[in-house]
């Protein structure tokens, strides 16, 4: 079965995927419709697995830091994101810590389990990290072909200053390690499915989070608002991940041993693939705008436990994790709706990771059972008369996959552990705050699972809450006890400000015309500084 990915790979994927690379990522991509109108035929284009891992690594580089990084004492070390993958499943999401590079974090966090892992870096890791990772026996290291962790953008043309010399020595050492090592060290940036970028823009613009934003403020031109957010993200992410000048990019690729990519048409294709992926990241990140909205508890939520309730993570971290879940949703196999879920826990002891004490428990998206062939199961929704042909009894929900494929539940890990330790590793830890971030309200099938698994907090939207769609219903979420629910909504301060503005309006103190979108945006900006101080805790 020819897939869109493989068709393109014949054309020009090979050079972006090193010759030695035995990348299975694009082989297991099943046929995907390229229709963008998903309501009409089949499901939309999908992210390939390796592009999903790559995007997650870029996004991890931007993880909101609570502590300032001091690895930048040397101005040429750049923060880096990392995704650890085993058996094609994400088992770790990391970023550089206050003192450690992300490769070192991976060695500390995963130890011998790195042996069977594939690593996706947002930059080519430095020699110090590479030597430890090679020593740990990783299967493959893939990196984003921009400026490396030891920045070569900082290198002076004459290369005589100490920064330039250090960066050049690192580049040479990394090359030597790369050429002498057993694991494949390569660049895997695949061409994006035709239509995927447009599909991501459309579905991001009208996802549940944006629906809530526009529903809360009917005067807001939601489309315009979304595009402005996207534009801003695109500028920031391009600066971070792309190298604007072609010659400069060629120089860097040459210095890191990727001179093959400097030839045409590979160079242009590589840059085009990189731009498209950055565009996708900008679109997805724009769909969860923190300006007036955030994750807040519903006023009506009853206190459910005498125990001290764990505090929520900051708005920035909550939003970051929801964007991870939204990225995962673009691997969905559901013909109509993509859902992503990520579970993070807060460890008791301080972490070495840039995520602080947070560690990944699991993540997933909605899909048919593992190993099933495309089209093997019914795909219709509840508009199809024949109930036997509906998808609902077959699709594994995003939360269900996230709970099933926790790295701490892998048999391999369980085999290494014994007795009580093995038992404890098998379940979410009671004493830790475990948080589920999911892009759609949990349905009645998932609510008891979430509670039973020991999840302490949920961050989600409740647009579907209370709906009964026949084969799937969302009636139990509201009454879910013992789990704190942080729902995407207007911040209490913004709500009060809107009510106040409404009062003014009815008093006739404000002009009789509704607010213009631009004015609304301006007031959003003001509110942003009032309601959304950096890293304010969710409350
Ligand atoms: N927390 C949730 C909720 C839903 N789903 C996924 O979403 C699908 C149901 O989506 P929904 O929008 O409720 O129903 P549809 O029939 O797809 O769409 P419509 O709203 O038009 O009825 C499920 O089959 C499942 O794939 C999920 O993975 N996790």
XYZ file of C-alpha atoms in Angstrom, residues 332-334 337 339-340 364-372 377 391-405 443 445-446 449 472:
36
model
C -5.303 10.054 15.368
C -6.903 7.157 13.527
C -10.411 8.374 14.304
C -11.939 13.770 15.701
C -7.794 13.619 20.657
C -4.460 13.663 22.470
C -1.437 8.762 23.604
C -3.990 9.596 20.942
C -7.215 7.951 19.865
C -6.648 5.022 17.514
C -7.781 1.522 16.686
C -6.177 -1.333 18.648
C -2.441 -1.674 18.137
C -1.552 -3.733 15.095
C -4.878 -3.342 13.329
C -12.711 -1.723 11.915
C -16.515 3.260 15.378
C -17.235 3.710 19.074
C -16.799 0.136 20.306
C -13.414 -0.192 18.628
C -11.522 3.035 19.097
C -9.135 3.252 22.012
C -9.448 6.714 23.492
C -6.476 9.015 23.973
C -6.577 8.667 27.772
C -6.820 4.878 27.489
C -3.700 4.727 25.337
C -1.868 7.124 27.662
C -2.697 4.913 30.638
C -1.778 1.706 28.811
C 1.586 2.739 27.437
C -16.232 10.515 28.209
C -16.024 5.202 29.430
C -12.863 7.010 30.579
C -10.567 4.658 34.480
C -20.668 8.009 23.426
